[in-house]
Structure formats: structure tokens, C-alpha cells
Short mmCIF file of C-alpha atoms in Angstrom, two decimals:
data_model
loop_
_atom_site.label_atom_id
_atom_site.label_comp_id
_atom_site.label_asym_id
_atom_site.label_seq_id
_atom_site.Cartn_x
_atom_site.Cartn_y
_atom_site.Cartn_z
CA MET V 1281 8.03 97.46 159.35
CA PRO V 1282 9.69 95.52 162.10
CA LYS V 1283 7.48 94.64 165.24
CA PRO V 1284 8.03 96.84 168.31
CA LEU V 1285 10.29 95.47 170.83
CA VAL V 1286 7.80 94.80 173.47
CA SER V 1287 5.56 92.80 171.04
CA ALA V 1288 8.44 90.70 169.76
CA LEU V 1289 9.30 89.77 173.65
CA ASP V 1290 5.58 89.01 174.11
CA ASP V 1291 5.58 86.81 171.11
CA GLU V 1292 8.65 84.89 172.01
CA ALA V 1293 7.54 84.37 175.59
CA LEU V 1294 4.20 83.06 174.34
CA GLU V 1295 6.36 80.51 172.05
CA HIS V 1296 8.22 79.48 174.98
CA ASN V 1297 5.20 78.79 177.02
CA ILE V 1298 3.61 76.69 174.30
CA ILE V 1299 6.72 74.54 173.84
CA ALA V 1300 7.01 73.90 177.67
CA GLU V 1301 3.38 72.78 177.95
CA SER V 1302 3.43 70.65 175.10
CA PHE V 1303 6.01 68.51 177.29
CA ARG V 1304 3.69 68.45 180.38
CA HIS V 1305 2.70 64.77 179.66
CA HIS V 1306 6.49 63.83 180.10
CA PHE V 1307 6.48 65.25 183.66
CA GLU V 1308 2.84 64.55 184.56
CA PRO V 1309 3.46 61.03 186.12
CA THR V 1310 6.24 62.41 188.24
CA TYR V 1311 4.13 65.28 189.45
CA GLN V 1312 1.44 62.80 190.42
CA LYS V 1313 3.74 60.57 192.41
CA TYR V 1314 5.57 63.25 194.54
CA LEU V 1315 3.04 66.08 194.64
CA ILE V 1316 -0.45 64.59 194.73
CA ASP V 1317 0.40 61.20 196.23
CA ASN V 1318 2.62 63.02 198.86
CA GLU V 1319 5.47 60.59 198.10
CA SER V 1320 9.11 61.87 198.57
CA PRO V 1321 11.36 61.84 195.51
CA PRO V 1322 14.32 59.28 195.63
CA SER V 1323 17.55 60.43 197.41
CA LEU V 1324 19.64 61.91 194.85
CA PRO V 1325 23.28 62.10 195.13
CA PHE V 1326 23.83 65.90 195.48
CA GLN V 1327 26.98 66.06 193.32
CA PHE V 1328 28.21 69.66 193.77
CA GLU V 1329 30.30 71.77 196.10
CA HIS V 1330 30.42 75.52 196.77
CA LEU V 1331 33.71 76.93 195.93
CA ASP V 1332 35.32 79.85 197.83
CA HIS V 1333 35.25 83.27 196.17
CA THR V 1334 35.59 86.72 197.58
CA ALA V 1335 32.78 88.41 195.36
CA ASP V 1336 30.66 85.67 193.77
CA LEU V 1337 28.93 82.31 194.34
CA GLN V 1338 30.70 79.58 192.52
CA ILE V 1339 29.28 76.06 192.16
CA HIS V 1340 31.21 73.00 190.94
CA SER V 1341 28.76 70.18 189.83
CA TRP V 1342 29.25 66.74 188.18
CA GLY V 1343 27.28 63.76 186.89
CA ASN V 1344 27.30 60.97 184.62
CA THR V 1345 25.45 62.78 181.93
CA LEU V 1346 24.88 66.52 181.08
CA SER V 1347 21.33 66.47 182.40
CA GLU V 1348 22.60 64.95 185.78
CA ALA V 1349 25.39 67.59 185.91
CA LEU V 1350 22.92 70.51 185.30
CA SER V 1351 20.50 69.10 187.68
CA CYS V 1352 23.20 69.04 190.43
CA CYS V 1353 24.09 72.67 189.60
CA VAL V 1354 20.43 73.92 190.28
CA TYR V 1355 20.66 71.84 193.45
CA GLY V 1356 23.90 73.61 194.43
CA LEU V 1357 22.12 77.06 193.99
CA SER V 1358 18.98 76.17 195.97
CA SER V 1359 20.98 74.76 198.61
CA TYR V 1360 23.13 77.91 198.76
CA MET V 1361 19.68 79.84 199.58
CA ALA V 1362 18.35 77.04 202.01
CA ASP V 1363 18.50 73.73 203.46
CA ILE V 1364 16.77 71.88 200.47
CA SER V 1365 16.24 68.64 202.20
CA LYS V 1366 13.62 70.59 204.32
CA VAL V 1367 11.89 72.03 201.14
CA SER V 1368 8.67 70.35 200.36
CA LEU V 1369 7.31 69.48 197.13
CA LYS V 1370 4.18 71.47 196.49
CA GLN V 1371 3.95 72.79 193.09
CA MET V 1372 5.30 71.96 189.57
CA LYS V 1373 6.59 74.68 187.29
CA ILE V 1374 7.57 73.87 183.42
CA PHE V 1375 9.77 76.10 181.39
CA TYR V 1376 11.48 76.04 178.18
CA CYS V 1377 15.26 77.01 177.71
CA PRO V 1378 15.94 77.69 173.96
CA GLY V 1379 19.30 76.80 172.63
CA ARG V 1380 20.14 78.75 169.50
CA LYS V 1381 18.13 81.94 169.98
CA SER V 1382 17.82 84.33 172.65
CA LEU V 1383 15.39 87.14 173.02
CA ILE V 1384 14.36 88.94 169.77
CA ASN V 1385 15.75 86.25 167.87
CA VAL V 1386 19.57 87.37 168.15
CA SER V 1387 21.46 83.98 167.17
CA VAL V 1388 23.88 83.09 169.99
CA GLY V 1389 26.25 80.08 170.27
CA ALA V 1390 24.76 77.16 172.02
CA SER V 1391 26.90 75.29 174.46
CA PRO V 1392 26.53 73.45 177.72
CA GLU V 1393 27.87 76.38 179.55
CA ASP V 1394 25.24 78.60 177.89
CA LEU V 1395 22.51 76.20 178.97
CA ALA V 1396 23.94 76.01 182.50
CA TYR V 1397 23.89 79.92 182.60
CA ARG V 1398 20.12 79.91 181.36
CA LEU V 1399 18.97 77.19 183.52
CA LEU V 1400 20.59 78.83 186.83
CA CYS V 1401 18.99 82.31 185.75
CA GLU V 1402 15.71 80.87 185.39
CA SER V 1403 15.97 79.13 188.77
CA LEU V 1404 17.14 82.31 190.48
CA ASN V 1405 14.09 84.38 188.83
CA LEU V 1406 11.66 81.59 190.12
CA PHE V 1407 13.32 82.26 193.77
CA HIS V 1408 13.08 86.05 193.45
CA GLU V 1409 9.65 86.29 191.79
CA SER V 1410 7.71 83.90 194.07
CA LEU V 1411 10.26 82.39 196.64
CA PHE V 1412 10.07 79.00 194.80
CA LEU V 1413 12.95 76.68 195.54
CA ILE V 1414 13.89 73.64 193.55
CA ARG V 1415 13.75 70.46 195.40
CA HIS V 1416 13.66 68.01 192.39
CA ILE V 1417 14.16 68.72 188.87
CA GLU V 1418 13.76 66.73 185.69
CA LEU V 1419 15.32 67.79 182.39
CA LYS V 1420 14.09 66.79 179.04
CA PHE V 1421 16.38 67.86 175.90
CA VAL V 1422 14.25 69.14 172.92
CA ASP V 1423 17.25 69.11 170.68
CA LYS V 1424 20.60 68.05 171.83
CA ASN V 1425 22.21 69.70 168.97
CA SER V 1426 21.23 73.17 169.93
CA TYR V 1427 21.20 72.55 173.64
CA SER V 1428 17.32 73.23 174.08
CA LEU V 1429 15.47 71.74 177.04
CA VAL V 1430 12.51 71.66 178.93
CA ALA V 1431 12.51 71.41 182.63
CA ALA V 1432 10.14 70.75 185.38
CA TRP V 1433 10.38 71.19 189.26
#
């Protein structure tokens, strides 16, 4: 008998949290430096622009690597909501962005566009749930072939 939908979603959310927390040691030194020691992150070249559109928000971002381009895309979203140069670093959040599976283990095609969408959705959810704006982001690929990553900010 298949699991009820709510149980399957809870199991997947728990699995994502476990994966994200297993990467905490990768992000902890940066967390110490910027949040605890009150040091500012280096000036990042915010390589993005907002494009005109009548009904939607469009962000064009670029970088030397996929990680850099995705980071700039997140900065573009944050900067649309506030002046991110005035956002202070007070808290770190870590989350896992799966590549090949979505909720309830339905297989989806993994692509950089998919990953950008999931990353922006997570950023927007953090803002709506707790007014959390991203000032600094680090991305660590779990599996580049499936575009799975763990992000901390």
C-alpha cells in the first residue's frame, strides 16, 4: 500500500534537511567570519540587471561559473525587494535543492534553468515566511550531473 501524500512529503522534507545539515561544515567558517566576528563579506560584483516587463519580474544574471551566475540571480531577486547593501548578516540558513526528483519522487529533467527556478523559489519562500533577505550566498554542488546543490546564506 503506498504511503499517504502528506507522509511522503514529510519524509522527503526530512531527507532534504538531513542532506543540507550534512554540509554545514562547508559553510561554518564563512558563517563564523561574517556573522559572529561581525566582518563584512567581500564586495561581490553584482552581475545582474532587471529587465522591463509589463507583468513579471525578469532578472538577467551572468558569471564566470554556473554557481556565480545563480548567486547573482538570487542577488537580483533580493535587490528587487530591498537595497541589499543595507541588509545586515544576522543568520545563516542552509537548504538542499534536489536535481533529479521533485516532491513525491516524480522524475523531472534536471537543467541549469530548473535549478535557477528552484533556487529563486526557495529565496522567495524565505522572504515570505520570515522576511529573510539574502545578502551573501554560497553554493556547493552535491552532484553536478543532476544539478543538485546545497546553498547557505
